[in-house]
CSV table of C-alpha atoms and ligand atoms in Angstrom, one decimal:
chain,number,residue,atom,x,y,z
A,876,MET,CA,18.8,10.2,-4.9
A,877,GLY,CA,16.8,7.9,-2.7
A,878,VAL,CA,16.3,4.1,-2.6
A,879,LYS,CA,14.9,3.1,-5.9
A,880,THR,CA,11.3,2.0,-5.5
A,881,ALA,CA,8.7,0.5,-7.8
A,882,VAL,CA,5.0,1.1,-7.3
A,883,LEU,CA,2.5,-1.4,-8.6
A,884,ILE,CA,-1.0,-0.2,-9.2
A,885,SER,CA,-4.2,-1.2,-11.0
A,886,GLY,CA,-6.2,2.0,-11.3
A,887,ARG,CA,-6.7,5.6,-10.2
A,888,GLY,CA,-3.3,6.0,-8.4
A,889,SER,CA,-4.2,8.5,-5.7
A,890,ASN,CA,-1.8,6.6,-3.3
A,891,LEU,CA,0.8,6.6,-6.0
A,892,LYS,CA,0.3,10.4,-6.3
A,893,ALA,CA,0.9,10.7,-2.5
A,894,LEU,CA,4.1,8.8,-2.9
A,895,ILE,CA,5.3,10.9,-5.9
A,896,ASP,CA,4.5,14.1,-4.0
A,897,ALA,CA,6.4,12.9,-1.0
A,898,ALA,CA,9.4,11.8,-3.0
A,899,GLN,CA,9.6,14.7,-5.4
A,900,GLY,CA,8.5,17.4,-2.9
A,901,ASN,CA,10.8,16.7,0.0
A,902,PRO,CA,14.5,16.9,-0.7
A,903,GLY,CA,15.3,14.7,2.2
A,904,TYR,CA,12.8,11.9,1.3
A,905,PRO,CA,14.8,8.6,1.3
A,906,ALA,CA,13.0,6.8,-1.5
A,907,GLU,CA,12.7,7.6,-5.2
A,908,ILE,CA,9.9,6.3,-7.4
A,909,ALA,CA,11.9,4.6,-10.2
A,910,CYS,CA,9.0,3.0,-12.0
A,911,VAL,CA,5.3,2.4,-11.9
A,912,ILE,CA,3.8,-0.9,-13.2
A,913,SER,CA,0.1,-1.5,-13.8
A,914,ASN,CA,-1.6,-4.7,-14.8
A,915,LYS,CA,-4.2,-2.4,-16.5
A,916,PRO,CA,-2.5,-0.6,-19.3
A,917,ASP,CA,-5.2,2.2,-19.3
A,918,ALA,CA,-4.9,2.8,-15.5
A,919,PRO,CA,-5.1,6.6,-14.9
A,920,GLY,CA,-2.2,6.3,-12.5
A,921,LEU,CA,0.2,5.4,-15.3
A,922,PHE,CA,-0.6,8.7,-17.1
A,923,MET,CA,-0.2,10.7,-14.0
A,924,ALA,CA,3.2,9.0,-13.3
A,925,ARG,CA,4.4,9.8,-16.9
A,926,LYS,CA,3.5,13.4,-16.3
A,927,ALA,CA,5.7,13.4,-13.3
A,928,GLY,CA,8.5,12.1,-15.4
A,929,ILE,CA,8.5,8.5,-14.1
A,930,HIS,CA,8.8,5.4,-16.2
A,931,ALA,CA,5.3,3.9,-16.2
A,932,ILE,CA,4.6,0.6,-17.8
A,933,GLY,CA,1.3,-1.2,-18.5
A,934,LEU,CA,1.6,-5.0,-18.3
A,935,ASN,CA,-1.7,-6.6,-19.1
A,936,HIS,CA,-1.9,-9.8,-17.0
A,937,ARG,CA,-4.2,-11.3,-19.6
A,938,ASP,CA,-1.2,-11.3,-22.1
A,939,TYR,CA,0.6,-13.9,-20.0
A,940,LYS,CA,0.0,-17.6,-19.9
A,941,ASP,CA,0.0,-17.8,-16.1
A,942,ARG,CA,0.7,-15.9,-12.9
A,943,LYS,CA,4.4,-16.9,-13.0
A,944,ALA,CA,5.0,-15.6,-16.5
A,945,PHE,CA,3.3,-12.3,-15.5
A,946,GLU,CA,5.5,-12.0,-12.4
A,947,ASP,CA,8.6,-12.8,-14.4
A,948,ALA,CA,7.8,-9.8,-16.6
A,949,ILE,CA,7.3,-7.6,-13.5
A,950,GLN,CA,10.6,-9.0,-12.0
A,951,ALA,CA,12.4,-8.1,-15.3
A,952,LEU,CA,11.2,-4.5,-15.0
A,953,LEU,CA,12.2,-4.3,-11.3
A,954,GLU,CA,15.7,-5.4,-12.3
A,955,LYS,CA,15.8,-3.1,-15.4
A,956,TYR,CA,15.0,-0.1,-13.2
A,957,GLU,CA,17.2,-1.4,-10.3
A,958,CYS,CA,14.4,-1.3,-7.8
A,959,GLU,CA,15.2,-2.3,-4.2
A,960,LEU,CA,11.8,-1.8,-2.8
A,961,VAL,CA,8.2,-2.4,-4.0
A,962,VAL,CA,5.0,-0.7,-2.9
A,963,LEU,CA,1.6,-2.2,-3.8
A,964,ALA,CA,-0.7,0.8,-4.0
A,965,GLY,CA,-4.1,-0.5,-5.1
A,966,PHE,CA,-2.6,-3.4,-7.0
A,967,MET,CA,-5.5,-5.8,-7.5
A,968,ARG,CA,-3.7,-9.0,-8.5
A,969,LEU,CA,-2.7,-11.8,-6.1
A,970,LEU,CA,1.0,-12.6,-6.1
A,971,THR,CA,2.5,-16.1,-5.9
A,972,PRO,CA,4.3,-17.3,-2.8
A,973,GLU,CA,7.5,-17.4,-4.8
A,974,PHE,CA,7.3,-13.7,-5.7
A,975,THR,CA,6.3,-12.6,-2.2
A,976,ALA,CA,9.1,-14.7,-0.7
A,977,ARG,CA,11.6,-13.1,-3.1
A,978,TRP,CA,10.5,-9.6,-2.0
A,979,TYR,CA,9.8,-10.4,1.7
A,980,GLY,CA,10.7,-7.5,3.9
A,981,LYS,CA,11.1,-5.2,0.8
A,982,MET,CA,7.5,-5.1,-0.4
A,983,ILE,CA,4.6,-3.3,1.4
A,984,ASN,CA,0.9,-2.9,0.7
A,985,ILE,CA,-1.8,-0.5,1.7
A,986,HIS,CA,-5.2,-2.0,2.7
A,987,PRO,CA,-8.3,0.1,3.5
A,988,SER,CA,-9.3,-1.5,6.8
A,989,LEU,CA,-7.9,-2.1,10.2
A,990,LEU,CA,-6.3,-5.5,9.5
A,991,PRO,CA,-6.8,-8.3,10.4
A,992,SER,CA,-10.5,-7.3,9.9
A,993,PHE,CA,-12.0,-7.1,6.5
A,994,LYS,CA,-9.3,-8.5,4.2
A,995,GLY,CA,-10.0,-8.6,0.5
A,996,ALA,CA,-11.4,-6.4,-2.2
A,997,TYR,CA,-14.6,-5.3,-0.3
A,998,ALA,CA,-13.2,-3.9,2.9
A,999,HIS,CA,-15.6,-0.9,3.2
A,1000,ARG,CA,-18.7,-2.9,2.3
A,1001,ASP,CA,-17.7,-5.6,4.8
A,1002,ALA,CA,-16.9,-3.0,7.5
A,1003,LEU,CA,-20.3,-1.3,7.0
A,1004,ALA,CA,-22.1,-4.6,7.1
A,1005,SER,CA,-20.4,-5.7,10.3
A,1006,GLY,CA,-21.5,-2.6,12.2
A,1007,VAL,CA,-18.0,-1.6,13.4
A,1008,CYS,CA,-17.9,2.0,14.7
A,1009,ILE,CA,-14.2,2.5,13.7
A,1010,SER,CA,-12.4,1.5,10.6
A,1011,GLY,CA,-9.2,2.7,8.9
A,1012,CYS,CA,-6.2,1.6,6.9
A,1013,THR,CA,-3.2,-0.6,7.4
A,1014,VAL,CA,0.3,-0.6,5.8
A,1015,HIS,CA,1.9,-4.0,6.1
A,1016,PHE,CA,4.7,-6.2,4.7
A,1017,VAL,CA,3.5,-8.5,1.9
A,1018,SER,CA,3.5,-12.2,2.8
A,1019,PRO,CA,2.1,-15.1,0.8
A,1020,GLU,CA,-1.3,-14.9,2.5
A,1021,MET,CA,-3.4,-12.0,1.2
A,1022,ASP,CA,-3.6,-8.9,3.5
A,1023,ALA,CA,-1.9,-10.9,6.3
A,1024,GLY,CA,1.7,-9.8,6.6
A,1025,PRO,CA,3.4,-8.0,9.5
A,1026,ILE,CA,1.7,-4.7,10.2
A,1027,ILE,CA,3.8,-1.5,10.0
A,1028,LEU,CA,1.3,1.3,10.6
A,1029,GLN,CA,-2.5,1.8,11.0
A,1030,ALA,CA,-4.8,4.9,11.1
A,1031,ALA,CA,-8.3,4.8,12.5
A,1032,VAL,CA,-11.3,6.8,11.4
A,1033,PRO,CA,-14.9,6.8,12.7
A,1034,VAL,CA,-17.7,5.1,10.8
A,1035,LEU,CA,-20.7,7.4,10.7
A,1036,GLU,CA,-24.3,6.3,10.8
A,1037,GLU,CA,-25.0,7.8,7.4
A,1038,ASP,CA,-21.9,6.4,5.7
A,1039,THR,CA,-22.0,4.7,2.3
A,1040,GLU,CA,-19.1,2.7,0.9
A,1041,SER,CA,-17.9,5.8,-0.9
A,1042,SER,CA,-18.1,8.2,2.0
A,1043,LEU,CA,-16.2,5.8,4.2
A,1044,ALA,CA,-13.7,5.1,1.5
A,1045,ALA,CA,-13.1,8.8,1.1
A,1046,ARG,CA,-12.5,9.3,4.8
A,1047,VAL,CA,-10.1,6.3,4.9
A,1048,LEU,CA,-8.3,7.4,1.8
A,1049,VAL,CA,-7.2,10.7,3.4
A,1050,GLN,CA,-5.4,8.6,6.0
A,1051,GLU,CA,-4.0,6.2,3.4
A,1052,HIS,CA,-2.3,9.2,1.8
A,1053,ARG,CA,-0.6,10.1,5.1
A,1054,CYS,CA,0.4,6.5,6.1
A,1055,LEU,CA,1.8,5.1,2.9
A,1056,PRO,CA,4.5,7.8,2.2
A,1057,TYR,CA,5.5,7.6,5.9
A,1058,ALA,CA,5.8,3.8,5.9
A,1059,LEU,CA,7.9,3.9,2.7
A,1060,LYS,CA,10.1,6.5,4.4
A,1061,LEU,CA,10.7,4.2,7.4
A,1062,LEU,CA,11.4,1.3,5.1
A,1063,ALA,CA,13.8,3.2,2.9
A,1064,GLU,CA,15.6,4.5,6.0
A,1065,GLY,CA,16.1,0.9,7.1
A,1066,ARG,CA,14.2,1.5,10.3
A,1067,LEU,CA,11.8,-1.4,10.0
A,1068,HIS,CA,12.7,-4.8,11.5
A,1069,ILE,CA,10.4,-7.8,11.3
A,1070,LYS,CA,10.2,-9.9,14.4
A,1071,GLY,CA,7.7,-12.7,13.6
A,1072,MET,CA,4.4,-10.9,13.1
A,1073,LYS,CA,5.6,-7.7,14.7
A,1074,VAL,CA,7.4,-4.8,13.2
A,1075,GLU,CA,9.9,-2.9,15.3
A,1076,ILE,CA,10.6,0.7,14.3
A,1077,ASN,CA,14.2,1.8,15.2
A,1078,PRO,CA,14.6,4.2,16.7
A,1079,ALA,CA,11.0,4.2,18.0
A,1080,THR,CA,8.8,7.0,16.7
A,1081,VAL,CA,6.1,7.3,19.3
A,1082,HIS,CA,7.1,9.1,22.4
A,1083,THR,CA,3.7,9.9,23.8
A,1084,ALA,CA,0.6,7.7,23.2
A,1085,PRO,CA,-1.9,9.3,20.8
A,1086,PRO,CA,-5.4,10.0,22.2
A,1087,ALA,CA,-8.0,7.3,22.0
A,1088,LEU,CA,-10.6,7.5,19.2
A,1089,LEU,CA,-14.1,7.0,20.5
A,1090,ASN,CA,-17.0,6.7,18.2
A,1091,PRO,CA,-19.7,7.6,19.1
A,1092,PRO,CA,-18.1,10.1,21.5
A,1093,LEU,CA,-19.1,9.6,25.1
A,1094,GLU,CA,-21.8,12.0,26.5
A,1095,MET,CA,-20.5,11.6,30.0
A,1096,GLU,CA,-17.1,12.1,31.7
I,473,GRF,C1,-7.0,2.2,-2.0
I,473,GRF,O1,-8.1,2.3,-1.1
I,473,GRF,C2,-6.1,1.1,-1.5
I,473,GRF,O2,-6.1,0.9,-0.1
I,473,GRF,C3,-6.9,-0.1,-2.1
I,473,GRF,O3,-7.3,0.3,-3.4
I,473,GRF,C4,-7.4,1.7,-3.4
I,473,GRF,C5,-6.6,2.3,-4.4
I,473,GRF,O4,-6.8,3.6,-4.6
I,473,GRF,N1,-6.1,-1.3,-2.0
I,473,GRF,P1,-5.8,4.5,-5.5
I,473,GRF,O5,-5.6,3.8,-6.8
I,473,GRF,O6,-4.5,4.6,-4.7
I,473,GRF,O7,-6.4,5.8,-5.6
């Protein structure tokens, strides 16, 4: 049994699925998905989690008088299921500074851009509009400021000339599904140490530098 982890979602849950597959498919995986909470009670991810035998709860944020009351309900579930870690996987509600402080160092988020560029809900649209040639995804610790906590891991993908928001999102999503389970593994193993805005991985994982991603590729050299 791994470290009990809650996953918070708002929709489809493909990142949640990647986490469940990692946790249930690898005997040595150090985290266990103990519960899934969605602020949208009809989120497809909830149904998928139940099929995988995981407690999955819909908590409609509109049923609560304010953000604090909603978060108190989340906190009660985290305690009920004895969760030590929290993963935000497409959770589209802002969390209060009180809640993020309470879980600082224990709560991570996946964002579909190379932070600190393109924070917020329209990362792919903003990336395309800016003309960047490379985008990607970021897993980071959650801090009070949205999409701004210490960065754990990033993956880069090329942005192609013919890209639409959905084609870019699909290319980034493939990397999200690799990064998030790996980041949770490092966290559950106690290998992540926050030093200011930096995250140290102990022991270090990278022994040789990965190759550079150039886009467009050079026609010389
Ligand atoms: C992902 O792109 C995630 O990075 C973003 O919202 C999307 C959620 O997708 N925050 P899914 O629900 O995990 O399929």
